[in-house]
């Protein structure tokens, strides 16, 4: 019955207005007077204290990594758990405009051990026709021994206070669980790159009536990419990519806005070697003969540890499809030849080949953006996981997603 969430400025499940865009009052749910925001955190229970985490300090970054590695998100059957590497945390938590005050920890007073964490980074979000300054809240995590003690609401209220103090009153966040009330919901799809490994760790079943040999053959990929002019994105491509991405994302109803600095941060990795184990994000552009960038796609690395693997500790190296864009979206689409669909299938197939070369085991994508145009053609299959998108203190009509998802990122 959502005792905590019922007290928060979020739409309720029976909020009829949100379902109907004709009567919805678009915008903030509650006005906050910045002068009334408490300047100090509310106290924690005896034995615990607040601790701002300095992610520029390698030791503190490692503490966050250790907490998440042991206590962060698992699948429903508790077989796999996200394993964020330090490089990935740096990428996610030190985005342009990041502030230390939004990296919030809880420590046990005596042992100094980090037992909980929540974070935010600033995001300019386009929602329908408005630009909303938000915090993207992520990495909410509580040590397994401190679960079900109502600490999560305390963390959420503390990050809210810290956002409010900076003049930010709206937030965006995603979760696998259902809370009041998703603005959009997506399903995870998976495309095996190393089917045999996925089968051995229990991620992929052997479908009834198939054989291992047939499964391996089904997911075999060519050695080389086929799109002419495809190459790794470089810093000097940032202006063109920023412009193409902005035009492409205008086609959806809710999306983050990226300036050039943000494009450089989110798409150009400091590692130049595409095979480096420390690389976080891979971005490829298609450049034509006039040096114009006509398309790009990107994916990032997120490992999952296999939790109860008796024989050996094992990880699944997953590539997650990130942003992409294509000029073909603006070309004339005819009835018997969907130019965009054809183009995206070509690009995503190359993304699979490049991910395979970079030793990924699986390629994941959600049912958002134009993904439904290529998911089944590229042999992605639906997974168990859902991802719900939430806005805090902002009301807008529900965004269509899923099969017809050309509306949300
Ligand atoms: C969740 N994921 O419903 P009610 S996603 C938000 N997001 O409240 P307790 C959640 N709320 O129902 P536990 C939530 N999961 O009474 C549970 N809740 O209203 C709600 N897991 O608190 C829940 N990370 O402390 C209930 O529960 C209340 O000890 C119960 O802690 C929960 O990062 C959790 O999945 C998730 O570490 C921390 O289970 C813990 O179980 C855990 O008794 C594994 O909490 C890791 C995990 C969540 C990943 C994520 C996005 C978080 C968004 C938080 C909301 C932000 C709102 C905007 C704030 C800024 C506003 C501005 C401006
Ligand atoms: Mg708790």
Coordinates of C-alpha atoms and ligand atoms in Angstrom, one line a residue:
X1 CA 0.0 0.0 0.0
X2 CA 3.0 2.3 -0.4
X3 CA 3.0 4.0 3.0
X4 CA 6.0 6.1 2.0
X5 CA 5.2 6.8 -1.6
X6 CA 1.7 7.9 -0.7
X7 CA 3.3 10.9 1.1
X8 CA 5.4 12.0 -1.9
X9 CA 4.6 14.3 -4.9
X10 CA 4.1 11.5 -7.4
X11 CA 1.0 10.5 -9.4
X12 CA -1.2 7.8 -7.8
X13 CA -2.2 4.6 -9.6
X14 CA -5.8 5.9 -9.8
X15 CA -4.6 9.3 -11.1
X16 CA -7.0 9.4 -14.0
X17 CA -5.6 12.6 -15.3
X18 CA -2.2 11.1 -16.1
X19 CA -3.7 8.6 -18.5
X20 CA -5.5 11.2 -20.5
X21 CA -3.4 13.9 -22.1
X22 CA -6.4 16.1 -22.8
X23 CA -7.1 16.8 -19.1
X24 CA -3.7 16.4 -17.5
X25 CA -2.3 19.5 -15.8
X26 CA 1.3 19.2 -17.2
X27 CA 4.0 20.3 -14.8
X28 CA 5.1 20.2 -11.1
X29 CA 2.8 18.5 -8.6
X30 CA 4.0 20.5 -5.6
X31 CA 5.7 23.9 -5.3
X32 CA 8.6 23.9 -3.0
X33 CA 9.7 27.1 -1.1
X34 CA 13.5 26.9 -1.2
X35 CA 13.7 29.0 2.0
X36 CA 11.9 26.3 3.9
X37 CA 14.2 23.5 2.8
X38 CA 16.0 22.2 5.9
X39 CA 19.7 23.1 5.8
X40 CA 20.7 20.0 7.9
X41 CA 19.8 16.3 7.3
X42 CA 17.4 14.6 9.6
X43 CA 19.3 12.4 12.1
X44 CA 19.7 8.7 11.4
X45 CA 19.0 5.9 13.9
X46 CA 21.6 5.4 16.7
X47 CA 24.8 3.9 15.4
X48 CA 24.7 5.3 11.8
X49 CA 25.6 8.6 10.3
X50 CA 25.5 10.5 7.0
X51 CA 28.6 10.6 4.9
X52 CA 29.1 12.6 1.7
X53 CA 31.2 10.4 -0.6
X54 CA 34.1 11.9 -2.4
X55 CA 34.4 10.0 -5.6
X56 CA 37.6 11.8 -6.6
X57 CA 39.2 9.7 -3.7
X58 CA 40.0 6.3 -5.1
X59 CA 39.5 4.6 -1.7
X60 CA 35.9 6.0 -1.4
X61 CA 35.1 5.1 -5.0
X62 CA 36.2 1.6 -4.1
X63 CA 33.9 1.5 -1.1
X64 CA 30.9 2.4 -3.3
X65 CA 32.0 -0.3 -5.7
X66 CA 32.3 -2.9 -3.0
X67 CA 28.8 -2.0 -1.5
X68 CA 27.1 -2.3 -5.0
X69 CA 29.0 -5.4 -6.0
X70 CA 27.7 -7.2 -2.9
X71 CA 24.3 -5.6 -2.4
X72 CA 23.0 -3.9 -5.6
X73 CA 20.3 -5.1 -8.1
X74 CA 19.7 -8.8 -8.6
X75 CA 17.2 -10.6 -10.9
X76 CA 14.1 -12.1 -9.4
X77 CA 15.7 -15.5 -8.9
X78 CA 18.8 -14.0 -7.3
X79 CA 21.1 -15.7 -9.9
X80 CA 22.8 -12.6 -11.2
X81 CA 23.8 -9.2 -9.7
X82 CA 25.0 -6.1 -11.4
X83 CA 28.7 -5.6 -11.0
X84 CA 29.6 -1.9 -11.6
X85 CA 33.3 -1.4 -12.2
X86 CA 35.1 1.8 -10.9
X87 CA 35.4 3.1 -14.4
X88 CA 31.6 2.7 -15.0
X89 CA 30.8 4.4 -11.7
X90 CA 33.1 7.3 -12.6
X91 CA 31.3 7.6 -16.0
X92 CA 27.8 7.4 -14.5
X93 CA 28.4 9.6 -11.4
X94 CA 30.8 12.2 -12.6
X95 CA 28.8 13.4 -15.6
X96 CA 29.1 17.1 -16.4
X97 CA 27.7 19.3 -13.6
X98 CA 28.0 16.5 -11.0
X99 CA 28.3 17.6 -7.4
X100 CA 29.8 15.8 -4.4
X101 CA 26.8 16.7 -2.3
X102 CA 24.6 14.4 -4.4
X103 CA 26.8 11.3 -3.6
X104 CA 25.3 10.4 -0.3
X105 CA 26.4 7.5 1.9
X106 CA 25.4 6.1 5.3
X107 CA 28.2 4.7 7.5
X108 CA 28.1 2.6 10.7
X109 CA 29.5 5.0 13.2
X110 CA 31.9 2.6 15.0
X111 CA 33.3 0.6 12.1
X112 CA 33.1 3.4 9.5
X113 CA 31.8 0.8 7.1
X114 CA 29.7 2.2 4.2
X115 CA 26.3 0.5 4.5
X116 CA 24.0 2.5 2.1
X117 CA 24.2 4.9 -0.8
X118 CA 22.1 7.0 -3.1
X119 CA 23.2 9.4 -5.9
X120 CA 22.0 12.0 -8.3
X121 CA 23.5 13.8 -11.3
X122 CA 21.9 16.8 -13.1
X123 CA 20.0 16.0 -16.2
X124 CA 18.1 18.5 -18.5
X125 CA 15.1 16.5 -19.6
X126 CA 12.7 17.3 -22.4
X127 CA 9.2 16.2 -21.4
X128 CA 6.8 16.7 -24.3
X129 CA 7.4 20.4 -25.2
X130 CA 9.1 21.5 -22.0
X131 CA 12.7 21.5 -20.7
X132 CA 12.8 20.3 -17.1
X133 CA 15.9 20.6 -14.9
X134 CA 16.0 17.3 -13.0
X135 CA 18.3 15.1 -11.0
X136 CA 18.7 11.6 -12.2
X137 CA 18.6 9.4 -9.1
X138 CA 20.4 6.1 -9.2
X139 CA 22.4 3.6 -7.2
X140 CA 20.0 3.4 -4.3
X141 CA 21.5 0.6 -2.3
X142 CA 21.2 -0.7 1.3
X143 CA 23.4 -3.4 2.8
X144 CA 21.4 -6.7 2.9
X145 CA 21.6 -6.8 6.8
X146 CA 19.8 -3.5 7.0
X147 CA 16.9 -4.3 4.7
X148 CA 13.2 -3.7 5.5
X149 CA 14.0 -1.2 8.2
X150 CA 12.5 1.8 6.3
X151 CA 16.0 3.2 5.6
X152 CA 15.2 3.7 1.8
X153 CA 12.6 6.5 2.5
X154 CA 15.2 8.2 4.7
X155 CA 17.8 8.1 1.9
X156 CA 15.2 9.3 -0.7
X157 CA 14.2 12.2 1.5
X158 CA 17.8 13.2 2.1
X159 CA 18.7 13.2 -1.6
X160 CA 15.5 15.2 -2.2
X161 CA 16.6 17.8 0.4
X162 CA 20.0 18.1 -1.2
X163 CA 18.5 18.5 -4.7
X164 CA 16.0 21.1 -3.4
X165 CA 18.9 23.1 -1.8
X166 CA 20.4 23.4 -5.3
X167 CA 17.1 24.6 -6.7
X168 CA 16.2 21.2 -8.3
X169 CA 12.6 20.1 -7.5
X170 CA 12.1 17.4 -10.2
X171 CA 13.8 14.0 -10.7
X172 CA 13.9 11.1 -13.0
X173 CA 14.6 7.5 -12.0
X174 CA 14.1 4.0 -13.1
X175 CA 13.4 0.8 -11.2
X176 CA 12.6 -2.8 -11.8
X177 CA 9.9 -2.6 -9.1
X178 CA 6.5 -1.1 -9.6
X179 CA 5.9 2.1 -7.6
X180 CA 3.4 4.9 -7.9
X181 CA 3.4 5.6 -10.9
X182 CA 5.5 4.8 -14.0
X183 CA 5.4 7.3 -16.8
X184 CA 6.6 4.6 -19.1
X185 CA 7.5 0.9 -18.8
X186 CA 9.9 -1.1 -21.0
X187 CA 10.9 -4.7 -21.2
X188 CA 14.5 -5.9 -21.5
X189 CA 15.5 -7.9 -24.6
X190 CA 18.6 -10.0 -24.9
X191 CA 20.6 -11.2 -27.9
X192 CA 23.1 -13.9 -27.2
X193 CA 26.7 -13.3 -28.5
X194 CA 28.2 -16.4 -26.7
X195 CA 25.2 -18.6 -26.3
X196 CA 27.2 -21.5 -24.9
X197 CA 28.5 -19.4 -22.0
X198 CA 25.1 -18.0 -21.3
X199 CA 23.7 -21.5 -21.2
X200 CA 26.5 -22.7 -18.9
X201 CA 25.9 -20.0 -16.3
X202 CA 22.2 -20.5 -16.4
X203 CA 21.2 -17.3 -18.2
X204 CA 19.9 -18.9 -21.4
X205 CA 17.8 -22.0 -21.4
X206 CA 18.0 -24.7 -24.1
X207 CA 14.6 -24.2 -25.9
X208 CA 12.5 -27.3 -26.1
X209 CA 13.2 -29.2 -29.3
X210 CA 16.5 -27.4 -30.0
X211 CA 20.1 -28.6 -29.6
X212 CA 23.2 -26.8 -28.3
X213 CA 24.7 -26.9 -31.8
X214 CA 21.6 -25.4 -33.3
X215 CA 21.5 -22.6 -30.7
X216 CA 25.2 -21.8 -31.3
X217 CA 24.6 -21.7 -35.0
X218 CA 21.5 -19.5 -34.6
X219 CA 23.5 -16.7 -32.9
X220 CA 26.7 -17.0 -35.1
X221 CA 27.8 -13.6 -36.5
X222 CA 30.0 -12.5 -39.4
X223 CA 33.6 -11.6 -38.5
X224 CA 33.5 -8.1 -40.0
X225 CA 31.1 -5.2 -40.0
X226 CA 29.4 -4.2 -43.3
X227 CA 28.3 -0.6 -43.1
X228 CA 30.6 1.5 -45.3
X229 CA 32.2 4.4 -43.5
X230 CA 31.8 2.9 -40.0
X231 CA 34.5 3.8 -37.5
X232 CA 35.0 4.6 -33.8
X233 CA 33.7 8.1 -32.7
X234 CA 36.5 10.6 -32.0
X235 CA 36.3 13.8 -30.0
X236 CA 36.3 15.9 -33.2
X237 CA 33.0 14.3 -34.1
X238 CA 31.2 15.8 -31.1
X239 CA 29.6 18.8 -32.9
X240 CA 28.0 16.6 -35.6
X241 CA 26.9 13.9 -33.2
X242 CA 25.4 16.5 -30.8
X243 CA 23.3 17.9 -33.7
X244 CA 22.2 14.6 -35.1
X245 CA 21.3 13.2 -31.7
X246 CA 19.3 16.3 -30.8
X247 CA 17.3 16.1 -34.1
X248 CA 16.7 12.4 -33.7
X249 CA 15.5 12.7 -30.1
X250 CA 13.0 15.4 -31.0
X251 CA 11.0 12.5 -32.4
X252 CA 10.3 11.2 -28.9
X253 CA 8.2 12.6 -26.1
X254 CA 10.7 12.4 -23.3
X255 CA 14.4 12.4 -23.6
X256 CA 17.5 13.8 -22.0
X257 CA 19.1 16.8 -23.8
X258 CA 22.8 16.6 -24.5
X259 CA 25.2 19.5 -25.1
X260 CA 28.6 19.0 -26.7
X261 CA 30.4 18.6 -23.3
X262 CA 27.9 15.9 -22.3
X263 CA 28.2 14.1 -25.7
X264 CA 32.0 14.0 -25.1
X265 CA 31.5 12.6 -21.6
X266 CA 28.8 10.0 -22.5
X267 CA 30.1 8.8 -25.9
X268 CA 33.9 9.2 -26.1
X269 CA 35.8 6.9 -23.8
X270 CA 39.2 7.9 -22.4
X271 CA 40.4 4.5 -23.5
X272 CA 41.3 4.5 -27.1
X273 CA 41.7 0.8 -27.5
X274 CA 38.2 -0.8 -28.3
X275 CA 39.4 -4.1 -26.8
X276 CA 40.6 -2.6 -23.5
X277 CA 39.1 -4.2 -20.4
X278 CA 38.8 -0.8 -18.8
X279 CA 36.6 0.6 -21.5
X280 CA 33.1 1.7 -20.5
X281 CA 31.4 3.0 -23.7
X282 CA 31.8 2.2 -27.4
X283 CA 30.5 4.7 -29.9
X284 CA 30.7 4.2 -33.7
X285 CA 29.8 6.8 -36.3
X286 CA 29.1 6.4 -40.0
X287 CA 30.9 9.0 -42.1
X288 CA 30.1 9.6 -45.8
X289 CA 32.5 10.7 -48.5
X290 CA 31.9 14.4 -47.6
X291 CA 32.9 13.8 -44.0
X292 CA 29.3 14.2 -42.9
X293 CA 28.2 11.9 -40.0
X294 CA 25.0 10.2 -41.1
X295 CA 24.5 7.8 -38.3
X296 CA 25.9 6.7 -34.9
X297 CA 25.3 4.1 -32.3
X298 CA 26.7 3.3 -28.9
X299 CA 26.7 0.6 -26.2
X300 CA 28.2 0.4 -22.8
X301 CA 29.6 -2.4 -20.6
X302 CA 27.9 -3.6 -17.5
X303 CA 28.9 -6.9 -16.0
X304 CA 26.8 -9.1 -13.9
X305 CA 28.2 -11.6 -11.4
X306 CA 26.8 -15.1 -11.4
X307 CA 25.9 -15.4 -7.7
X308 CA 25.7 -19.1 -6.9
X309 CA 28.1 -20.7 -9.3
X310 CA 29.5 -23.7 -7.4
X311 CA 32.4 -24.4 -9.7
X312 CA 33.9 -21.0 -10.2
X313 CA 33.2 -17.3 -9.8
X314 CA 32.0 -16.1 -13.1
X315 CA 30.7 -12.9 -14.7
X316 CA 28.5 -12.1 -17.7
X317 CA 29.9 -9.3 -19.8
X318 CA 26.8 -7.5 -21.1
X319 CA 26.7 -4.7 -23.7
X320 CA 23.7 -2.4 -23.3
X321 CA 22.5 -0.6 -26.3
X322 CA 22.8 3.1 -25.5
X323 CA 21.9 6.1 -27.8
X324 CA 21.9 6.0 -31.6
X325 CA 20.6 8.2 -34.4
X326 CA 20.3 8.0 -38.1
X327 CA 19.6 10.6 -40.9
X328 CA 17.4 7.9 -42.5
X329 CA 14.7 8.8 -39.9
X330 CA 14.3 12.1 -41.9
X331 CA 14.2 10.5 -45.3
X332 CA 10.9 9.8 -47.1
X333 CA 9.5 6.5 -45.7
X334 CA 7.5 4.6 -48.3
X335 CA 5.0 1.9 -47.5
X336 CA 6.9 -1.2 -48.8
X337 CA 10.4 0.0 -47.8
X338 CA 10.8 1.4 -44.3
X339 CA 14.1 3.2 -44.8
X340 CA 14.7 3.6 -41.1
X341 CA 14.0 0.0 -40.3
X342 CA 16.4 -1.2 -43.0
X343 CA 19.1 1.1 -41.8
X344 CA 18.8 0.4 -38.1
X345 CA 18.9 -3.4 -38.8
X346 CA 22.2 -2.8 -40.7
X347 CA 23.6 -0.7 -37.9
X348 CA 22.6 -2.9 -35.0
X349 CA 23.9 -6.0 -36.7
X350 CA 27.3 -4.2 -36.9
X351 CA 26.9 -3.2 -33.3
X352 CA 26.5 -7.0 -32.4
X353 CA 29.6 -7.9 -34.5
X354 CA 31.7 -5.2 -32.7
X355 CA 30.4 -6.2 -29.3
X356 CA 31.3 -9.8 -30.1
X357 CA 34.8 -8.6 -31.1
X358 CA 35.0 -6.8 -27.7
X359 CA 34.3 -10.1 -25.9
X360 CA 30.8 -9.4 -24.8
X361 CA 28.6 -12.4 -24.0
X362 CA 25.2 -10.8 -24.5
X363 CA 23.8 -7.6 -26.0
X364 CA 20.8 -6.1 -24.2
X365 CA 18.2 -3.5 -25.3
X366 CA 15.0 -2.1 -24.0
X367 CA 11.7 -1.7 -25.8
X368 CA 12.2 2.0 -26.2
X369 CA 13.1 4.5 -29.0
X370 CA 13.0 2.7 -32.4
X371 CA 14.2 -0.6 -31.0
X372 CA 11.1 -2.6 -31.9
X373 CA 12.1 -2.0 -35.5
X374 CA 15.0 -4.4 -35.2
X375 CA 14.7 -6.5 -32.0
X376 CA 13.2 -9.6 -33.5
X377 CA 15.1 -9.4 -36.9
X378 CA 18.4 -9.3 -34.9
X379 CA 17.4 -12.3 -32.8
X380 CA 16.8 -10.5 -29.5
X381 CA 14.4 -12.4 -27.2
X382 CA 12.3 -11.0 -24.4
X383 CA 13.7 -11.3 -20.9
X384 CA 12.0 -11.4 -17.5
X385 CA 13.1 -8.0 -16.5
X386 CA 11.0 -4.8 -16.8
X387 CA 12.3 -1.3 -16.4
X388 CA 9.8 1.4 -15.2
X389 CA 10.5 5.1 -15.7
X390 CA 9.4 7.5 -13.0
X391 CA 9.2 11.3 -12.7
X392 CA 9.3 12.9 -9.2
X393 CA 7.2 15.9 -8.6
X394 CA 6.1 16.2 -12.3
X395 CA 2.9 15.2 -13.9
X396 CA 2.6 14.4 -17.6
X397 CA 0.3 12.0 -19.5
X398 CA 1.5 8.5 -19.7
X399 CA 4.0 7.9 -22.5
X400 CA 3.3 5.0 -24.8
X401 CA 6.1 2.5 -24.9
X402 CA 6.6 -1.2 -25.6
X403 CA 5.6 -2.4 -29.0
X404 CA 4.8 1.1 -30.2
X405 CA 7.6 2.9 -28.4
X406 CA 8.7 5.6 -30.8
X407 CA 7.9 7.9 -27.9
X408 CA 10.2 7.5 -25.0
X409 CA 13.8 7.1 -24.1
Ligands
LIG1 C1 13.1 1.6 -5.3 N1 13.9 0.8 -6.1 O1 8.2 0.7 -1.9 P1 6.5 2.1 0.5 S1 16.6 1.6 -8.5 C2 12.2 3.6 -4.8 N2 13.0 2.9 -5.6 O2 8.1 2.3 0.3 P2 13.0 -0.1 3.2 C3 11.7 1.9 -3.4 N3 11.6 3.1 -3.7 O3 6.1 1.0 -0.5 P3 14.6 -1.9 1.7 C4 12.5 1.0 -4.1 N4 12.5 -0.2 -3.6 O4 6.2 1.9 1.9 C5 11.8 -0.1 -2.5 N5 11.3 1.1 -2.4 O5 5.9 3.5 0.0 C6 10.4 1.6 -1.4 N6 18.0 -3.4 -3.1 O6 12.0 0.9 2.4 C7 9.3 0.6 -1.0 N7 18.3 -0.7 -5.8 O7 14.2 0.6 3.5 C8 8.9 1.1 0.4 O8 13.2 -1.2 2.0 C9 10.2 1.5 1.0 O9 15.4 -2.1 2.9 C10 10.8 0.4 1.9 O10 15.4 -0.9 0.7 C11 15.1 -0.8 -0.6 O11 18.5 3.3 -7.7 C12 16.3 -0.9 -1.5 O12 17.3 -2.7 -6.1 C13 15.9 -0.8 -3.0 O13 19.3 -2.1 -1.8 C14 17.3 0.2 -1.2 O14 16.1 -3.3 -1.3 C15 17.0 -2.3 -1.2 O15 14.3 -3.1 0.9 C16 18.2 -2.6 -2.0 O16 12.3 -0.8 4.3 C17 19.0 -3.9 -4.0 O17 11.1 1.8 -0.1 C18 19.4 -2.7 -4.9 C19 18.2 -2.0 -5.6 C20 17.3 0.1 -6.4 C21 17.7 0.5 -7.8 C22 17.4 3.2 -8.1 C23 16.5 4.4 -8.3 C24 16.0 4.8 -7.0 C25 15.0 6.0 -7.0 C26 14.6 6.4 -5.7 C27 13.5 7.4 -5.7 C28 14.0 8.8 -6.0 C29 12.9 9.8 -6.0 C30 13.5 11.2 -6.4 C31 14.3 11.9 -5.3 C32 14.9 13.2 -5.7 C33 13.9 14.2 -5.8 C34 14.3 15.6 -6.2 C35 14.3 16.6 -6.6
LIG2 MG1 15.9 -0.5 5.4

